[in-house]
Short mmCIF file of C-alpha atoms in Angstrom, two decimals:
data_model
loop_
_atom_site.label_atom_id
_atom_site.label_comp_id
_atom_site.label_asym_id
_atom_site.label_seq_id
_atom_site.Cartn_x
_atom_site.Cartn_y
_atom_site.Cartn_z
CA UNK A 1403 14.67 23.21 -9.04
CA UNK A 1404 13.19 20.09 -10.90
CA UNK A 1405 9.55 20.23 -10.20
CA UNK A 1406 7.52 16.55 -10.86
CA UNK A 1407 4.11 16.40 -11.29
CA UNK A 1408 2.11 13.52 -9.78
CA UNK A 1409 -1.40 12.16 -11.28
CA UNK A 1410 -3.22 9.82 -9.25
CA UNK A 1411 -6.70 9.46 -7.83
CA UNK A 1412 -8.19 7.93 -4.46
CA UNK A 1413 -11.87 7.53 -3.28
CA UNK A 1414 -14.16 5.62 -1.76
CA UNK A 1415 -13.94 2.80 -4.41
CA UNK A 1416 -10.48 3.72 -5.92
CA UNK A 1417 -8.95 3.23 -2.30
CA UNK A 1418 -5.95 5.00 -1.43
CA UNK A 1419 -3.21 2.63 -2.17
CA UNK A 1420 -2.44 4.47 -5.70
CA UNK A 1421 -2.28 7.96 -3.60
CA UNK A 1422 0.15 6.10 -0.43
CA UNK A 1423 2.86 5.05 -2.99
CA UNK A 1424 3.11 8.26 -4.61
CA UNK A 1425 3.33 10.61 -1.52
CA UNK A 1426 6.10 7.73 -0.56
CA UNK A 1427 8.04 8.85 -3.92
CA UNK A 1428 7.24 12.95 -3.36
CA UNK A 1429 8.54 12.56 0.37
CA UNK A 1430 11.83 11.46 -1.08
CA UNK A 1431 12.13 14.07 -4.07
CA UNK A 1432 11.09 16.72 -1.91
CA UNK A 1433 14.14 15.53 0.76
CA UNK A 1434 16.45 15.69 -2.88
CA UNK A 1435 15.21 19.32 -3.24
CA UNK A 1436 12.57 19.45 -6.12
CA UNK A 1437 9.28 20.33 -5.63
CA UNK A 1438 5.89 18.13 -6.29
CA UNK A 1439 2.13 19.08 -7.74
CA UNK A 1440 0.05 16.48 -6.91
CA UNK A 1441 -3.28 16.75 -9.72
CA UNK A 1442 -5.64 14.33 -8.00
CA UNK A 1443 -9.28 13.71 -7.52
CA UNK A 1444 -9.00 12.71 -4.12
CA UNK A 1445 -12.93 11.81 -4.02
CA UNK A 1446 -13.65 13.88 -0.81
CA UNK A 1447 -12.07 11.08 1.31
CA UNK A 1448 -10.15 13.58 4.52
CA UNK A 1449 -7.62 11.20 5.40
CA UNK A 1450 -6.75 11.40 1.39
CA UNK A 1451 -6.54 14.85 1.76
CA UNK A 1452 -4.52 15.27 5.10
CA UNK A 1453 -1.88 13.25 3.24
CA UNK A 1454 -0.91 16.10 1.37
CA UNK A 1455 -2.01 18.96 3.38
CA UNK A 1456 0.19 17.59 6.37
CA UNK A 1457 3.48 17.52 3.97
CA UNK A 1458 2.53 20.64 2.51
CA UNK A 1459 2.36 19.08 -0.40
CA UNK A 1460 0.29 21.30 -3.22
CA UNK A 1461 -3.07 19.74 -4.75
CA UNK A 1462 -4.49 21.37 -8.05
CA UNK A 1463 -7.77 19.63 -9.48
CA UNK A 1464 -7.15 16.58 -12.13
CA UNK A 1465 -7.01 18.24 -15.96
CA UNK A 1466 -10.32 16.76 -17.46
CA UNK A 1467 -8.43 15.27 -20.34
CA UNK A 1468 -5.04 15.56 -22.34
CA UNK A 1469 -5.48 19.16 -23.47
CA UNK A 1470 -5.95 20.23 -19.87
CA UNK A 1471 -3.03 17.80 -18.69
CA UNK A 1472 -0.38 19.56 -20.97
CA UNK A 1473 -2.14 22.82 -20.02
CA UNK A 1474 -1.51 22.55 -16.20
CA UNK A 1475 2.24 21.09 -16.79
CA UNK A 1476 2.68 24.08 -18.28
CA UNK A 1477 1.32 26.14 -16.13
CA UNK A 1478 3.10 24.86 -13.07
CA UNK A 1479 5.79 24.47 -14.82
CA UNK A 1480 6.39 20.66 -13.90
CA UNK A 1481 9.39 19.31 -15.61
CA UNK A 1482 8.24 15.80 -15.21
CA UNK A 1483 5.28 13.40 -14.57
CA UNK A 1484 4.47 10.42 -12.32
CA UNK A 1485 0.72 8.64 -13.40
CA UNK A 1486 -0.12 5.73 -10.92
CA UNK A 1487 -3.74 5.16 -12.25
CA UNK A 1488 -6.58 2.17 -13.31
CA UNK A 1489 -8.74 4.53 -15.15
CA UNK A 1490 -6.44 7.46 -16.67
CA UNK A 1491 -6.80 7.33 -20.49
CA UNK A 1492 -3.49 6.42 -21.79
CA UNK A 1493 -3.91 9.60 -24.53
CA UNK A 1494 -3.11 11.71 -21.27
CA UNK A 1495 0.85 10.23 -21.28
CA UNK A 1496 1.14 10.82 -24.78
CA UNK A 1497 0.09 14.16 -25.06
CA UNK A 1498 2.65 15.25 -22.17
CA UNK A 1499 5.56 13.03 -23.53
CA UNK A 1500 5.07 14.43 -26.79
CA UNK A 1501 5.88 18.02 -25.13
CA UNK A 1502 9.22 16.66 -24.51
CA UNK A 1503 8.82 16.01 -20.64
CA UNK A 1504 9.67 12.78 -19.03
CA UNK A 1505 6.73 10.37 -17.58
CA UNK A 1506 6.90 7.99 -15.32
CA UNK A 1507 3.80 5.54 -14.83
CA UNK A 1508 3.80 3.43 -11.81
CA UNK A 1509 1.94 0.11 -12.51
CA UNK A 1510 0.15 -3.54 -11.47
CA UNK A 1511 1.46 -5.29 -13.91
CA UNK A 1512 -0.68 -4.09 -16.99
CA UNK A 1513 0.38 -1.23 -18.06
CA UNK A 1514 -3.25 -0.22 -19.46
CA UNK A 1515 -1.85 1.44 -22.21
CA UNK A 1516 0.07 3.99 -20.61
CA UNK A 1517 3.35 4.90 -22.25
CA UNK A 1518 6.01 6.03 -20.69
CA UNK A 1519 9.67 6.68 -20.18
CA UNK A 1520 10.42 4.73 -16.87
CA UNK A 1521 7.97 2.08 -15.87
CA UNK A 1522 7.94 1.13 -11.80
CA UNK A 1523 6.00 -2.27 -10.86
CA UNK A 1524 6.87 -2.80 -7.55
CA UNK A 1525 5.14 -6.16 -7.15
CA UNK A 1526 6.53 -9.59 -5.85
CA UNK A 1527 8.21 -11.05 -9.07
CA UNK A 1528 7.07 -7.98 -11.41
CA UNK A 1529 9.20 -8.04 -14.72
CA UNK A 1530 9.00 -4.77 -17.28
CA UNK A 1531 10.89 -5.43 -20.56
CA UNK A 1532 9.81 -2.55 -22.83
CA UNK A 1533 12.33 -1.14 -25.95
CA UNK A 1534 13.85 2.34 -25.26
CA UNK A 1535 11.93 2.71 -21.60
CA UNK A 1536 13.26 1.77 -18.23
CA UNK A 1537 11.68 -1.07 -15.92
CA UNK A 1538 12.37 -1.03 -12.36
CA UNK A 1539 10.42 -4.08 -10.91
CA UNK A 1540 10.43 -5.83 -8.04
CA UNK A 1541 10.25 -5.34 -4.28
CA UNK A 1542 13.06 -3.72 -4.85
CA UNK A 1543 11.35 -0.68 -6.53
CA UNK A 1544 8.36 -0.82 -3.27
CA UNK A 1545 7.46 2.57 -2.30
CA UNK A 1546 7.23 2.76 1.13
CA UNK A 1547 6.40 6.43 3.83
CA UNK A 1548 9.04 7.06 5.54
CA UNK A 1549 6.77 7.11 8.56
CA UNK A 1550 7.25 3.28 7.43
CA UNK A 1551 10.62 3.21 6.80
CA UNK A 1552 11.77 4.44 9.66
CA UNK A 1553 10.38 2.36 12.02
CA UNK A 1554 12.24 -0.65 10.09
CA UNK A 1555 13.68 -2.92 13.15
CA UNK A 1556 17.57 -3.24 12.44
CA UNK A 1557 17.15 -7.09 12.74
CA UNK A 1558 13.80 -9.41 12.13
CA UNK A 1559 11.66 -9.73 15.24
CA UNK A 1560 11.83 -12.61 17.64
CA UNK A 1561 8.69 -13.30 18.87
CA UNK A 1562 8.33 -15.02 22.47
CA UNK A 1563 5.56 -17.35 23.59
CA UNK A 1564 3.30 -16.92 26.90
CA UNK A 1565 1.92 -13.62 26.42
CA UNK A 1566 -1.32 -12.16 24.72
CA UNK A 1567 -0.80 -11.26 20.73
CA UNK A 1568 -1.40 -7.72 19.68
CA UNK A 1569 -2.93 -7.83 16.49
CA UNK A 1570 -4.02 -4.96 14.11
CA UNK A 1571 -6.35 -5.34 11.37
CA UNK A 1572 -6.78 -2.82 8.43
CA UNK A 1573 -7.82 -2.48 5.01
CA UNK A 1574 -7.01 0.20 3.57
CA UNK A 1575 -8.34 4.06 3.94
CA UNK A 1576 -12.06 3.25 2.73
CA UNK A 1577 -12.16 -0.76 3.07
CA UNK A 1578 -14.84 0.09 0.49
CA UNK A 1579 -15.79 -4.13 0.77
CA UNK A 1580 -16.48 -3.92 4.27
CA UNK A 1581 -13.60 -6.69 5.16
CA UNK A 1582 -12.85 -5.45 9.22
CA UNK A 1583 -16.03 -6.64 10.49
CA UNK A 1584 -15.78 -10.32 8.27
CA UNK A 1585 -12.02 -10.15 9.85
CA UNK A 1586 -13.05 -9.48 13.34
CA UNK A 1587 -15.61 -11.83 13.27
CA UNK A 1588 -12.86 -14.54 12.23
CA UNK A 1589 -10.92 -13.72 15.06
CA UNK A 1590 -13.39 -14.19 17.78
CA UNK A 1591 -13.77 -17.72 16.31
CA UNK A 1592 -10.82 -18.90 17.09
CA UNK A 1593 -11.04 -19.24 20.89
CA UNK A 1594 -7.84 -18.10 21.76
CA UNK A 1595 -6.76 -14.67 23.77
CA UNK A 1596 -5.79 -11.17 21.46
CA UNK A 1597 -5.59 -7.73 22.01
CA UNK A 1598 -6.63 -6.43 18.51
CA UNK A 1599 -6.78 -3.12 17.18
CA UNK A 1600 -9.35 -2.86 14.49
CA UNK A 1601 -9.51 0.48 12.01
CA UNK A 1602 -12.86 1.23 10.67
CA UNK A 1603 -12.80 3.25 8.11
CA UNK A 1604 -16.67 4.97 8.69
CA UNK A 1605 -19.25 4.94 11.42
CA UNK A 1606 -21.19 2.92 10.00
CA UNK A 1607 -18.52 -0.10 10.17
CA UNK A 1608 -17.16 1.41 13.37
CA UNK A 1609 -21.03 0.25 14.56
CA UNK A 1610 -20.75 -2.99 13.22
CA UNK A 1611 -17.40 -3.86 14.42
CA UNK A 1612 -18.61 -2.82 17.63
CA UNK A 1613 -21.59 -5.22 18.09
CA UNK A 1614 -19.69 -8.69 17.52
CA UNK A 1615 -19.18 -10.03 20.72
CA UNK A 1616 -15.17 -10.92 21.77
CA UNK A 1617 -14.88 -14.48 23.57
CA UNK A 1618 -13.07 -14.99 27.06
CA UNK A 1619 -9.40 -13.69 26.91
CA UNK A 1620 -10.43 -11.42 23.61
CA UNK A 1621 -10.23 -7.59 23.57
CA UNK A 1622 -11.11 -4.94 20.42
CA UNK A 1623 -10.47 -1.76 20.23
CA UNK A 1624 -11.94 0.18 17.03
CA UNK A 1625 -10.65 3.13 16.21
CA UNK A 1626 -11.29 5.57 12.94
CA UNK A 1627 -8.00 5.65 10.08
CA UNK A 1628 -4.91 7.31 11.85
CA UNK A 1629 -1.50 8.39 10.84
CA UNK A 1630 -0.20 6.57 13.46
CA UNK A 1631 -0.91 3.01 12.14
CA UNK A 1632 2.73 2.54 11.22
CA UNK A 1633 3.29 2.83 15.09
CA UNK A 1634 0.96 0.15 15.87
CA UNK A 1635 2.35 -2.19 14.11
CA UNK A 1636 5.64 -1.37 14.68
CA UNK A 1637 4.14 -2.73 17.97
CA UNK A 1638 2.33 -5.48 17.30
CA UNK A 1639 2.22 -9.16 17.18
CA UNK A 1640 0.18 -9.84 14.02
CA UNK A 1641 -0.82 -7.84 11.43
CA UNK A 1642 -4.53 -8.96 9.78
CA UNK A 1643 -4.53 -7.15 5.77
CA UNK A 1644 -6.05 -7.20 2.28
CA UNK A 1645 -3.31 -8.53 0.07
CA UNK A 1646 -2.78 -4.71 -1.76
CA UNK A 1647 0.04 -1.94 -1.63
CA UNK A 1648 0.03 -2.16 1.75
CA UNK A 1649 1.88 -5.84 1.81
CA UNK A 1650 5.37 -4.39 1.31
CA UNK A 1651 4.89 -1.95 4.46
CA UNK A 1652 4.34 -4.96 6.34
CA UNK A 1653 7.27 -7.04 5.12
CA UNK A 1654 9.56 -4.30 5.63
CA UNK A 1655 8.63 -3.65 9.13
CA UNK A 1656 9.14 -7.63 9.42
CA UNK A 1657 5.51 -7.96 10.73
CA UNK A 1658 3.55 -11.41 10.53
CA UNK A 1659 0.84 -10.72 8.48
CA UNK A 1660 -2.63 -13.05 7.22
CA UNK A 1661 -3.93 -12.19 4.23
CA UNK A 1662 -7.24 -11.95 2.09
CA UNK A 1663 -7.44 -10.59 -1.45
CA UNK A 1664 -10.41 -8.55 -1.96
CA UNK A 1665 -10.05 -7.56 -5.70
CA UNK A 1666 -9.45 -9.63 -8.52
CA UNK A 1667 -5.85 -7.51 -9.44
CA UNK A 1668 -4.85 -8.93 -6.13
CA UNK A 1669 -5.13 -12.46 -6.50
CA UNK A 1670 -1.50 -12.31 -8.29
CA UNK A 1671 0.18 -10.53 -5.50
CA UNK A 1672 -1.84 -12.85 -2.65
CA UNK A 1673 -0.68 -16.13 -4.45
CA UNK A 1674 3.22 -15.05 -4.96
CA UNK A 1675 3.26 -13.77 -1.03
CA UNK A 1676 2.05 -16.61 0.22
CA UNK A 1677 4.17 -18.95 -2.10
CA UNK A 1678 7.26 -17.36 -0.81
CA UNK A 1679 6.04 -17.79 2.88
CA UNK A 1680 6.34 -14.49 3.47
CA UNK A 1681 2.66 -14.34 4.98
CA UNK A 1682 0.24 -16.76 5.55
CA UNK A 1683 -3.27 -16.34 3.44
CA UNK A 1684 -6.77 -16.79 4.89
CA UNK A 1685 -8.03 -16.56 1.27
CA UNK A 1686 -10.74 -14.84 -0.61
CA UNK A 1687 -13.11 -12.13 1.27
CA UNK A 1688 -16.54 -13.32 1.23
CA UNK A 1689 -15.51 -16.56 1.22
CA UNK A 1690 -13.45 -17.09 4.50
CA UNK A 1691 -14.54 -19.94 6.30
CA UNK A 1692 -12.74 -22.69 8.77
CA UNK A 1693 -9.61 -22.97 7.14
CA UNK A 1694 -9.06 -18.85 7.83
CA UNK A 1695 -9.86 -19.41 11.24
CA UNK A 1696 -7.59 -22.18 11.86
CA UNK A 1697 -4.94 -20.32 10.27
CA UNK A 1698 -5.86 -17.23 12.60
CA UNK A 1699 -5.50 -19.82 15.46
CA UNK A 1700 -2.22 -21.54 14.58
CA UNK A 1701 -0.90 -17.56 13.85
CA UNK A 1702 -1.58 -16.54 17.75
CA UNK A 1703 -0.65 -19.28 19.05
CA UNK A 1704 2.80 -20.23 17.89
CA UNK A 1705 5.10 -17.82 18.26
CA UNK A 1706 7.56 -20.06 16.07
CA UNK A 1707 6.01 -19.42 13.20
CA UNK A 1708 5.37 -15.46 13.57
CA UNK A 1709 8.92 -15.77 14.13
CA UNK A 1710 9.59 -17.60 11.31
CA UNK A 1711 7.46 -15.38 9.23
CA UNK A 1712 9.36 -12.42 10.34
CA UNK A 1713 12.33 -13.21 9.39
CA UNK A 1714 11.31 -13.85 6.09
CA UNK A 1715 9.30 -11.02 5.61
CA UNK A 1716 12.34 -8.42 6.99
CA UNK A 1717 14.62 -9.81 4.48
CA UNK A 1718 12.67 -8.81 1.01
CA UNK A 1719 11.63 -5.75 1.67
CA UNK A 1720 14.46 -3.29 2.83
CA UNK A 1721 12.84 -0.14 2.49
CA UNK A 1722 14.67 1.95 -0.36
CA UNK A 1723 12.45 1.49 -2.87
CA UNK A 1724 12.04 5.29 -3.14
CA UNK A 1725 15.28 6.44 -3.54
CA UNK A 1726 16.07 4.02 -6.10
CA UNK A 1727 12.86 4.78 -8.05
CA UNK A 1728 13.55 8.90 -6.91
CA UNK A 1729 17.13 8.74 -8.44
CA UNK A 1730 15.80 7.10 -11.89
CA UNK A 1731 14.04 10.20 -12.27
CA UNK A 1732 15.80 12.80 -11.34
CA UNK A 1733 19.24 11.71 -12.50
CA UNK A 1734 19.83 11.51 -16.55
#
């Protein structure tokens, strides 16, 4: 039995959206029959941890540096390596190629000096050209759950007009920038009915979401980081998101979807999305101001254009990402 090790890291700044993609990939080479390590500092955050816990996945503490990186492959006998991380130290994929084991880094378009034998950037428009490595880029490559995957609709979504939107707004395990309250706050602005679903990610934003006051025809619910998210917006009308990792879940599940970038490594991703009209953009967090809230407005109210949207969304993103990405590893 091939057994892969995986190296990446979430927390309360890190986010989680290094730690989603790669239990994505281990769900699919665990289906294929080899086994997966995960060595990850998952910064004490429990919905990070019941990732792997719930897939019985095996967590072992991150080697401190490359000595103890070549020491644990060893030791668990991992025949080959996945890194998806900002702040690894690229010495750590050198030391465990030079063993003779294959590595795979998953990136954001720098590579941050990781080497590697297959390169994965699964980002709108992503191009890898590197001598003697192999790039799979592209949405094509996009490493989705299969609790995503499988709730793919078989054609896009038509969306009807006369009723109340659902909408579900979300950013991310830790939304360490504090975005759901700016969000929810958007939304009340508009003046128009919803029935939103709103994950805070800690009490202390669970509090502040609470205290902004919906308008007539407006309804929140706030509820703490769930599993079940994929299932909410497999049933809802319009998704509300940071412009991260998360995207190609969306697009897959041919969801309408507004944007914000909240980091500067998103801006890319945000500005090819949104260029491709496969989600509309409400801009940069912080700085959200009328023009967000009269695309929030024009988003529940025409249905056309959710449709629209939809449509364009379902058709780049068809959910295999991980079994192309699983099969360039395992396979020679």
């Amino acid at each position: 039995m091939t057994i892969v090790g995986i190296r990446c890291d979430a927390g309360a700044r890190t986010g989680v959206g290094h730690l989603v993609r790669c239990v994505a990939l281990a769900e699919e080479l665990v289906a294929r029959g080899a086994g997966v390590r995960f060595l990850s500092d998952l910064g004490g955050v429990a919905w990070a941890e019941a990732q792997l816990s719930q897939r019985g996945l095996p967590g072992h503490p991150p080697p401190f540096d490359p000595v103890g990186l070549v020491a644990a492959v060893e030791r668990l006998e991992i025949d080959a390596l996945v890194i998806d991380s900002y702040t690894l130290p690229p010495a750590h994929s050198v030391a465990v190629r030079k063993t003779g084991r294959r590595v795979l880094a998953i990136v954001d378009g720098d590579f941050r000096g990781q080497t590697a034998d297959i390169y994965v950037d699964q980002n709108l428009d992503a191009r890898i050209d590197v001598e003697d490595a192999i790039g799979l880029a592209g949405l094509d490559y996009a490493l989705l759950r299969s609790s995503v995957r499988s709730l793919r609709p078989v054609t896009p979504p038509v969306h009807r007009p006369g009723r109340t939107p659902k909408v579900v707004a979300f950013f991310g395990g830790t939304d360490a920038y504090r975005a759901a309250p700016q969000v929810a706050a958007l939304l009340t602005r508009t003046g128009v009915g919803f029935d939103a679903t709103v994950i805070a990610a800690n009490e202390e934003l669970n509090a502040e979401l609470s205290a902004i006051p919906a308008g007539p025809g407006q309804r929140f619910e706030i509820i703490s980081p769930t599993d079940d998210l994929p299932k909410l917006l497999a049933g809802a009308d319009l998704a509300v998101s940071a412009s991260g990792t998360s995207t190609w879940e969306l697009l897959c599940l041919g969801l309408p979807a507004a944007l914000v970038w909240v980091v500067d490594n998103q801006i890319l991703g945000y500005d090819r999305t949104i260029a491709r009209g496969y989600a509309a953009g409400l801009g940069q967090l912080g700085h959200l101001g009328d023009d967000a809230v009269s695309t929030l407005r024009a988003l529940l109210t025409d249905a056309s254009w959710r449709t629209e949207l939809a449509a364009k969304a379902w058709a780049a993103v068809d959910g295999r990402g991980v079994e192309r990405v699983a099969s360039a590893l395992l396979e020679p």
